[in-house]
PDB file of C-alpha atoms in Angstrom:
ATOM      1  CA  UNK S  29       4.792-114.296-185.905  1.00  0.00           C
ATOM      2  CA  UNK S  30       5.130-115.632-182.258  1.00  0.00           C
ATOM      3  CA  UNK S  31       8.151-114.261-180.538  1.00  0.00           C
ATOM      4  CA  UNK S  32      10.098-116.730-179.407  1.00  0.00           C
ATOM      5  CA  UNK S  33      10.631-115.528-176.026  1.00  0.00           C
ATOM      6  CA  UNK S  34       6.633-115.186-175.513  1.00  0.00           C
ATOM      7  CA  UNK S  35       6.855-118.955-176.677  1.00  0.00           C
ATOM      8  CA  UNK S  36       9.733-119.576-174.253  1.00  0.00           C
ATOM      9  CA  UNK S  37       8.184-118.370-171.163  1.00  0.00           C
ATOM     10  CA  UNK S  38       5.272-121.068-171.651  1.00  0.00           C
ATOM     11  CA  UNK S  39       8.021-123.690-171.688  1.00  0.00           C
ATOM     12  CA  UNK S  40       7.236-124.532-167.491  1.00  0.00           C
ATOM     13  CA  UNK S  41       4.144-124.625-168.158  1.00  0.00           C
ATOM     14  CA  UNK S  42       3.576-127.315-170.840  1.00  0.00           C
ATOM     15  CA  UNK S  43       6.477-129.043-169.272  1.00  0.00           C
ATOM     16  CA  UNK S  44       4.462-129.644-166.304  1.00  0.00           C
ATOM     17  CA  UNK S  45       1.283-130.284-168.054  1.00  0.00           C
ATOM     18  CA  UNK S  46       2.884-133.032-169.976  1.00  0.00           C
ATOM     19  CA  UNK S  47       4.749-134.050-167.570  1.00  0.00           C
ATOM     20  CA  UNK S  48       1.697-134.285-165.065  1.00  0.00           C
ATOM     21  CA  UNK S  49      -0.251-136.815-167.362  1.00  0.00           C
ATOM     22  CA  UNK S  50       2.360-138.951-168.855  1.00  0.00           C
ATOM     23  CA  UNK S  51       5.086-138.745-165.522  1.00  0.00           C
ATOM     24  CA  UNK S  52       8.011-139.570-167.529  1.00  0.00           C
ATOM     25  CA  UNK S  53      10.646-136.413-167.810  1.00  0.00           C
ATOM     26  CA  UNK S  54      12.112-137.647-171.240  1.00  0.00           C
ATOM     27  CA  UNK S  55       8.792-138.593-172.689  1.00  0.00           C
ATOM     28  CA  UNK S  56       7.216-135.092-171.127  1.00  0.00           C
ATOM     29  CA  UNK S  57      10.239-133.363-172.988  1.00  0.00           C
ATOM     30  CA  UNK S  58       9.907-134.694-176.192  1.00  0.00           C
ATOM     31  CA  UNK S  59       5.841-134.024-176.463  1.00  0.00           C
ATOM     32  CA  UNK S  60       6.735-130.636-175.369  1.00  0.00           C
ATOM     33  CA  UNK S  61       9.783-129.787-178.292  1.00  0.00           C
ATOM     34  CA  UNK S  62       7.031-131.725-180.891  1.00  0.00           C
ATOM     35  CA  UNK S  63       4.300-129.641-179.501  1.00  0.00           C
ATOM     36  CA  UNK S  64       6.672-126.437-180.190  1.00  0.00           C
ATOM     37  CA  UNK S  65       7.933-127.031-183.187  1.00  0.00           C
ATOM     38  CA  UNK S  66       4.609-127.526-184.664  1.00  0.00           C
ATOM     39  CA  UNK S  67       3.654-124.191-182.911  1.00  0.00           C
ATOM     40  CA  UNK S  68       6.723-122.417-184.552  1.00  0.00           C
ATOM     41  CA  UNK S  69       5.574-124.588-188.076  1.00  0.00           C
ATOM     42  CA  UNK S  70       1.772-123.557-187.911  1.00  0.00           C
ATOM     43  CA  UNK S  71       2.703-119.917-186.254  1.00  0.00           C
ATOM     44  CA  UNK S  72       0.342-117.995-188.626  1.00  0.00           C
ATOM     45  CA  UNK S  73      -2.851-119.854-187.502  1.00  0.00           C
ATOM     46  CA  UNK S  74      -2.399-118.575-184.125  1.00  0.00           C
ATOM     47  CA  UNK S  75      -4.856-115.665-184.516  1.00  0.00           C
ATOM     48  CA  UNK S  76      -4.115-113.852-181.107  1.00  0.00           C
ATOM     49  CA  UNK S  77      -7.795-113.937-180.063  1.00  0.00           C
ATOM     50  CA  UNK S  78      -6.994-116.837-177.587  1.00  0.00           C
ATOM     51  CA  UNK S  79      -3.823-116.177-175.257  1.00  0.00           C
ATOM     52  CA  UNK S  80      -0.593-118.307-176.154  1.00  0.00           C
ATOM     53  CA  UNK S  81      -0.780-120.582-173.556  1.00  0.00           C
ATOM     54  CA  UNK S  82      -4.331-121.767-174.812  1.00  0.00           C
ATOM     55  CA  UNK S  83      -3.152-121.944-178.032  1.00  0.00           C
ATOM     56  CA  UNK S  84      -0.050-123.772-177.665  1.00  0.00           C
ATOM     57  CA  UNK S  85      -2.052-125.984-174.637  1.00  0.00           C
ATOM     58  CA  UNK S  86      -4.512-127.263-177.248  1.00  0.00           C
ATOM     59  CA  UNK S  87      -1.820-128.265-179.230  1.00  0.00           C
ATOM     60  CA  UNK S  88      -0.184-130.056-176.923  1.00  0.00           C
ATOM     61  CA  UNK S  89      -3.288-131.598-175.883  1.00  0.00           C
ATOM     62  CA  UNK S  90      -4.013-133.088-179.362  1.00  0.00           C
ATOM     63  CA  UNK S  91      -0.327-134.520-179.195  1.00  0.00           C
ATOM     64  CA  UNK S  92      -0.731-136.204-175.630  1.00  0.00           C
ATOM     65  CA  UNK S  93      -4.903-137.857-176.895  1.00  0.00           C
ATOM     66  CA  UNK S  94      -2.639-139.099-180.099  1.00  0.00           C
ATOM     67  CA  UNK S  95      -0.106-140.552-178.184  1.00  0.00           C
ATOM     68  CA  UNK S  96      -2.401-142.178-175.156  1.00  0.00           C
ATOM     69  CA  UNK S  97      -4.429-143.291-178.235  1.00  0.00           C
ATOM     70  CA  UNK S  98      -1.244-145.148-179.369  1.00  0.00           C
ATOM     71  CA  UNK S  99       0.225-145.974-176.514  1.00  0.00           C
ATOM     72  CA  UNK S 100      -2.901-146.458-173.936  1.00  0.00           C
ATOM     73  CA  UNK S 101      -2.186-150.367-174.321  1.00  0.00           C
ATOM     74  CA  UNK S 102       1.540-150.888-173.989  1.00  0.00           C
ATOM     75  CA  UNK S 103       1.950-148.809-170.492  1.00  0.00           C
ATOM     76  CA  UNK S 104      -0.338-151.262-168.290  1.00  0.00           C
ATOM     77  CA  UNK S 105       1.761-153.179-166.221  1.00  0.00           C
ATOM     78  CA  UNK S 106      -0.072-153.488-162.615  1.00  0.00           C
ATOM     79  CA  UNK S 107      -2.768-155.992-162.539  1.00  0.00           C
ATOM     80  CA  UNK S 108      -6.290-155.293-162.959  1.00  0.00           C
ATOM     81  CA  UNK S 109      -7.616-156.547-160.243  1.00  0.00           C
ATOM     82  CA  UNK S 110      -5.799-154.258-158.004  1.00  0.00           C
ATOM     83  CA  UNK S 111      -7.252-151.104-159.543  1.00  0.00           C
ATOM     84  CA  UNK S 112     -11.238-152.566-159.711  1.00  0.00           C
ATOM     85  CA  UNK S 113     -11.542-152.851-156.238  1.00  0.00           C
ATOM     86  CA  UNK S 114     -12.717-150.052-154.348  1.00  0.00           C
ATOM     87  CA  UNK S 115     -12.176-151.461-150.783  1.00  0.00           C
ATOM     88  CA  UNK S 116      -9.835-149.267-150.037  1.00  0.00           C
ATOM     89  CA  UNK S 117     -12.620-146.997-149.601  1.00  0.00           C
ATOM     90  CA  UNK S 118     -14.254-149.132-146.733  1.00  0.00           C
ATOM     91  CA  UNK S 119     -12.671-146.595-144.046  1.00  0.00           C
ATOM     92  CA  UNK S 120     -14.805-143.732-145.728  1.00  0.00           C
ATOM     93  CA  UNK S 121     -18.457-145.535-144.903  1.00  0.00           C
ATOM     94  CA  UNK S 122     -19.690-147.095-142.061  1.00  0.00           C
ATOM     95  CA  UNK S 123     -21.102-150.775-142.348  1.00  0.00           C
ATOM     96  CA  UNK S 124     -24.442-150.155-143.647  1.00  0.00           C
ATOM     97  CA  UNK S 125     -22.706-147.390-146.157  1.00  0.00           C
ATOM     98  CA  UNK S 126     -23.053-144.194-144.948  1.00  0.00           C
ATOM     99  CA  UNK S 127     -20.380-141.532-144.891  1.00  0.00           C
ATOM    100  CA  UNK S 128     -18.232-141.911-141.760  1.00  0.00           C
ATOM    101  CA  UNK S 129     -17.994-138.333-141.541  1.00  0.00           C
ATOM    102  CA  UNK S 130     -19.894-135.066-142.508  1.00  0.00           C
ATOM    103  CA  UNK S 131     -18.571-134.065-145.832  1.00  0.00           C
ATOM    104  CA  UNK S 132     -17.802-130.397-145.343  1.00  0.00           C
ATOM    105  CA  UNK S 133     -18.064-127.811-147.814  1.00  0.00           C
ATOM    106  CA  UNK S 134     -14.625-126.838-149.737  1.00  0.00           C
ATOM    107  CA  UNK S 135     -14.342-123.071-148.172  1.00  0.00           C
ATOM    108  CA  UNK S 136     -11.451-122.200-150.273  1.00  0.00           C
ATOM    109  CA  UNK S 137     -12.172-122.390-154.071  1.00  0.00           C
ATOM    110  CA  UNK S 138     -13.230-120.216-156.289  1.00  0.00           C
ATOM    111  CA  UNK S 139     -13.488-122.457-159.471  1.00  0.00           C
ATOM    112  CA  UNK S 140     -10.783-120.373-161.349  1.00  0.00           C
ATOM    113  CA  UNK S 141      -8.251-121.013-158.496  1.00  0.00           C
ATOM    114  CA  UNK S 142      -9.154-125.036-158.624  1.00  0.00           C
ATOM    115  CA  UNK S 143      -8.138-125.324-162.256  1.00  0.00           C
ATOM    116  CA  UNK S 144      -4.913-123.519-161.707  1.00  0.00           C
ATOM    117  CA  UNK S 145      -4.097-125.403-158.297  1.00  0.00           C
ATOM    118  CA  UNK S 146      -5.129-128.334-160.478  1.00  0.00           C
ATOM    119  CA  UNK S 147      -1.992-130.187-162.001  1.00  0.00           C
ATOM    120  CA  UNK S 148      -0.110-128.965-158.480  1.00  0.00           C
ATOM    121  CA  UNK S 149      -2.741-131.242-156.454  1.00  0.00           C
ATOM    122  CA  UNK S 150      -3.186-133.857-159.324  1.00  0.00           C
ATOM    123  CA  UNK S 151       0.658-134.432-159.649  1.00  0.00           C
ATOM    124  CA  UNK S 152       0.886-135.006-155.711  1.00  0.00           C
ATOM    125  CA  UNK S 153      -1.658-137.156-155.662  1.00  0.00           C
ATOM    126  CA  UNK S 154      -1.597-139.456-159.128  1.00  0.00           C
ATOM    127  CA  UNK S 155       2.130-140.229-157.725  1.00  0.00           C
ATOM    128  CA  UNK S 156       0.211-143.207-155.238  1.00  0.00           C
ATOM    129  CA  UNK S 157      -2.493-143.762-157.713  1.00  0.00           C
ATOM    130  CA  UNK S 158      -1.994-147.072-160.075  1.00  0.00           C
ATOM    131  CA  UNK S 159      -1.047-146.382-163.247  1.00  0.00           C
ATOM    132  CA  UNK S 160      -4.642-147.016-165.442  1.00  0.00           C
ATOM    133  CA  UNK S 161      -6.774-145.368-162.899  1.00  0.00           C
ATOM    134  CA  UNK S 162      -4.667-142.325-163.229  1.00  0.00           C
ATOM    135  CA  UNK S 163      -4.815-142.893-166.874  1.00  0.00           C
ATOM    136  CA  UNK S 164      -8.627-142.997-166.854  1.00  0.00           C
ATOM    137  CA  UNK S 165      -8.738-139.705-164.777  1.00  0.00           C
ATOM    138  CA  UNK S 166      -7.165-137.225-167.583  1.00  0.00           C
ATOM    139  CA  UNK S 167      -8.508-138.845-170.748  1.00  0.00           C
ATOM    140  CA  UNK S 168     -12.170-138.679-169.402  1.00  0.00           C
ATOM    141  CA  UNK S 169     -11.254-135.415-167.022  1.00  0.00           C
ATOM    142  CA  UNK S 170      -8.606-133.814-168.533  1.00  0.00           C
ATOM    143  CA  UNK S 171      -9.125-134.565-171.861  1.00  0.00           C
ATOM    144  CA  UNK S 172     -12.961-134.737-172.084  1.00  0.00           C
ATOM    145  CA  UNK S 173     -12.965-138.532-173.914  1.00  0.00           C
ATOM    146  CA  UNK S 174     -15.917-140.338-173.811  1.00  0.00           C
ATOM    147  CA  UNK S 175     -16.395-143.383-172.188  1.00  0.00           C
ATOM    148  CA  UNK S 176     -16.056-145.880-174.893  1.00  0.00           C
ATOM    149  CA  UNK S 177     -12.643-144.741-176.103  1.00  0.00           C
ATOM    150  CA  UNK S 178     -11.622-144.396-172.989  1.00  0.00           C
ATOM    151  CA  UNK S 179     -12.500-148.394-172.477  1.00  0.00           C
ATOM    152  CA  UNK S 180     -11.048-149.592-175.590  1.00  0.00           C
ATOM    153  CA  UNK S 181      -7.596-147.525-175.209  1.00  0.00           C
ATOM    154  CA  UNK S 182      -7.397-149.121-171.689  1.00  0.00           C
ATOM    155  CA  UNK S 183      -8.603-152.363-172.650  1.00  0.00           C
ATOM    156  CA  UNK S 184     -10.855-152.632-170.105  1.00  0.00           C
ATOM    157  CA  UNK S 185     -14.546-153.501-169.805  1.00  0.00           C
ATOM    158  CA  UNK S 186     -16.674-150.522-169.386  1.00  0.00           C
ATOM    159  CA  UNK S 187     -17.986-151.613-165.763  1.00  0.00           C
ATOM    160  CA  UNK S 188     -14.161-151.514-165.235  1.00  0.00           C
ATOM    161  CA  UNK S 189     -14.010-148.210-166.547  1.00  0.00           C
ATOM    162  CA  UNK S 190     -16.290-146.643-164.420  1.00  0.00           C
ATOM    163  CA  UNK S 191     -14.868-148.100-161.438  1.00  0.00           C
ATOM    164  CA  UNK S 192     -11.120-146.719-162.374  1.00  0.00           C
ATOM    165  CA  UNK S 193     -12.971-143.761-162.601  1.00  0.00           C
ATOM    166  CA  UNK S 194     -14.536-144.078-159.124  1.00  0.00           C
ATOM    167  CA  UNK S 195     -11.417-144.794-157.942  1.00  0.00           C
ATOM    168  CA  UNK S 196      -9.368-141.950-159.603  1.00  0.00           C
ATOM    169  CA  UNK S 197     -12.250-139.613-158.287  1.00  0.00           C
ATOM    170  CA  UNK S 198     -12.508-140.768-154.993  1.00  0.00           C
ATOM    171  CA  UNK S 199      -8.875-140.189-154.269  1.00  0.00           C
ATOM    172  CA  UNK S 200      -8.739-136.676-156.063  1.00  0.00           C
ATOM    173  CA  UNK S 201     -11.646-135.211-153.742  1.00  0.00           C
ATOM    174  CA  UNK S 202      -9.589-136.536-150.864  1.00  0.00           C
ATOM    175  CA  UNK S 203      -6.435-134.830-151.949  1.00  0.00           C
ATOM    176  CA  UNK S 204      -8.524-131.502-152.452  1.00  0.00           C
ATOM    177  CA  UNK S 205     -10.463-131.809-149.475  1.00  0.00           C
ATOM    178  CA  UNK S 206      -7.032-131.754-147.346  1.00  0.00           C
ATOM    179  CA  UNK S 207      -6.203-129.193-149.041  1.00  0.00           C
ATOM    180  CA  UNK S 208      -9.444-126.753-149.223  1.00  0.00           C
ATOM    181  CA  UNK S 209     -10.541-127.430-145.435  1.00  0.00           C
ATOM    182  CA  UNK S 210      -6.423-128.106-144.175  1.00  0.00           C
ATOM    183  CA  UNK S 211      -7.721-131.019-142.010  1.00  0.00           C
ATOM    184  CA  UNK S 212      -5.550-133.886-143.375  1.00  0.00           C
ATOM    185  CA  UNK S 213      -6.928-137.336-142.870  1.00  0.00           C
ATOM    186  CA  UNK S 214      -4.795-140.426-142.174  1.00  0.00           C
TER     187      UNK S 214
ATOM    188  CA  UNK X   9     -35.608-150.645-152.609  1.00  0.00           C
ATOM    189  CA  UNK X  10     -33.630-147.627-151.396  1.00  0.00           C
ATOM    190  CA  UNK X  11     -29.524-147.109-151.683  1.00  0.00           C
ATOM    191  CA  UNK X  12     -26.932-146.090-149.228  1.00  0.00           C
ATOM    192  CA  UNK X  13     -24.671-143.473-149.764  1.00  0.00           C
ATOM    193  CA  UNK X  14     -21.699-145.889-151.011  1.00  0.00           C
ATOM    194  CA  UNK X  15     -23.597-147.112-154.031  1.00  0.00           C
ATOM    195  CA  UNK X  16     -24.879-143.371-154.272  1.00  0.00           C
ATOM    196  CA  UNK X  17     -21.879-142.321-154.997  1.00  0.00           C
ATOM    197  CA  UNK X  18     -20.642-144.896-157.348  1.00  0.00           C
ATOM    198  CA  UNK X  19     -23.930-143.557-159.054  1.00  0.00           C
ATOM    199  CA  UNK X  20     -22.616-140.184-158.739  1.00  0.00           C
ATOM    200  CA  UNK X  21     -19.457-140.766-160.223  1.00  0.00           C
ATOM    201  CA  UNK X  22     -20.922-143.196-163.097  1.00  0.00           C
ATOM    202  CA  UNK X  23     -23.658-140.270-164.028  1.00  0.00           C
ATOM    203  CA  UNK X  24     -20.609-138.152-165.263  1.00  0.00           C
ATOM    204  CA  UNK X  25     -19.618-140.363-167.634  1.00  0.00           C
ATOM    205  CA  UNK X  26     -22.966-141.773-168.937  1.00  0.00           C
ATOM    206  CA  UNK X  27     -26.884-141.823-168.492  1.00  0.00           C
ATOM    207  CA  UNK X  28     -28.015-143.634-165.546  1.00  0.00           C
ATOM    208  CA  UNK X  29     -30.819-146.128-166.553  1.00  0.00           C
ATOM    209  CA  UNK X  30     -34.251-145.763-164.916  1.00  0.00           C
ATOM    210  CA  UNK X  31     -33.616-147.267-161.931  1.00  0.00           C
ATOM    211  CA  UNK X  32     -30.406-145.836-161.100  1.00  0.00           C
ATOM    212  CA  UNK X  33     -31.382-142.390-161.839  1.00  0.00           C
ATOM    213  CA  UNK X  34     -35.108-142.571-159.489  1.00  0.00           C
ATOM    214  CA  UNK X  35     -32.876-144.076-156.337  1.00  0.00           C
ATOM    215  CA  UNK X  36     -30.096-141.347-156.999  1.00  0.00           C
ATOM    216  CA  UNK X  37     -32.710-138.571-157.152  1.00  0.00           C
ATOM    217  CA  UNK X  38     -34.283-139.993-153.932  1.00  0.00           C
ATOM    218  CA  UNK X  39     -31.588-140.130-152.261  1.00  0.00           C
ATOM    219  CA  UNK X  40     -30.110-137.184-153.346  1.00  0.00           C
ATOM    220  CA  UNK X  41     -33.368-135.280-151.784  1.00  0.00           C
ATOM    221  CA  UNK X  42     -32.496-136.917-148.562  1.00  0.00           C
ATOM    222  CA  UNK X  43     -28.898-137.296-147.874  1.00  0.00           C
ATOM    223  CA  UNK X  44     -26.826-133.377-147.718  1.00  0.00           C
ATOM    224  CA  UNK X  45     -23.733-135.167-147.812  1.00  0.00           C
ATOM    225  CA  UNK X  46     -24.260-136.925-151.073  1.00  0.00           C
ATOM    226  CA  UNK X  47     -25.402-133.494-152.475  1.00  0.00           C
ATOM    227  CA  UNK X  48     -22.387-132.351-151.384  1.00  0.00           C
ATOM    228  CA  UNK X  49     -19.879-135.016-152.402  1.00  0.00           C
ATOM    229  CA  UNK X  50     -21.876-134.564-155.838  1.00  0.00           C
ATOM    230  CA  UNK X  51     -20.855-131.059-156.165  1.00  0.00           C
ATOM    231  CA  UNK X  52     -17.517-131.646-155.652  1.00  0.00           C
ATOM    232  CA  UNK X  53     -17.442-134.119-158.027  1.00  0.00           C
ATOM    233  CA  UNK X  54     -18.679-131.608-160.408  1.00  0.00           C
ATOM    234  CA  UNK X  55     -16.433-128.940-159.193  1.00  0.00           C
ATOM    235  CA  UNK X  56     -13.377-131.362-159.943  1.00  0.00           C
ATOM    236  CA  UNK X  57     -14.629-131.991-163.081  1.00  0.00           C
ATOM    237  CA  UNK X  58     -15.026-128.873-164.470  1.00  0.00           C
ATOM    238  CA  UNK X  59     -11.413-127.414-162.694  1.00  0.00           C
ATOM    239  CA  UNK X  60     -10.124-130.862-164.643  1.00  0.00           C
ATOM    240  CA  UNK X  61     -11.410-130.080-167.850  1.00  0.00           C
ATOM    241  CA  UNK X  62     -10.234-125.997-167.318  1.00  0.00           C
ATOM    242  CA  UNK X  63      -6.820-127.209-166.609  1.00  0.00           C
ATOM    243  CA  UNK X  64      -6.793-129.493-169.870  1.00  0.00           C
ATOM    244  CA  UNK X  65      -8.028-126.501-171.932  1.00  0.00           C
ATOM    245  CA  UNK X  66      -4.950-124.415-170.661  1.00  0.00           C
ATOM    246  CA  UNK X  67      -7.490-121.738-168.752  1.00  0.00           C
TER     247      UNK X  67
END
């Protein structure tokens, strides 16, 4: 049996996790509720080998993937053209395609630290990302789905899918860089 | 034909999702031998991927 108090203590984490991916508070709360109910119903299958958080997250993940599969195509509003153009990174490169500035090593991050702070940075950074770009990143890097499935869910070609992921990675890398080198660039 | 950093950065990202073809692979390898910035960039995308995966597993 899982103690309800332990479960309750994990709610803020689960809400944040779901919110970071869905960016819709109601939808996030709904899916967390489903997760908690599923956890309570199958409490016997929690072996205690993994932490409660890890176990709950795996249920939530499963539900999020399922939701992305079902809803992927419905939630795409922006024109794809805006999202598959990478000219907004022009400033990073010189005319002949070299990096404009030296790429500095990230000083701070132990990897474990980075995964803990991942959501915080992602939430802030993804607010300014086009929706499909953020979704492609979540499906690929957070959920670990294969590229073919992501293209299919987002209804884009493999080439466009690569561009979406490239854009998302470039943006996030910059967000982490600002954090880890303490040098914000305009 | 060599590639520049911008092209390399696209291939680095692409290579995290699917195997590059021979042409792409060789050119990227050679570019990375020569270019410290792109090696650093490549490392950072890997760290980003690993931390996203860990965050995704709730670790």
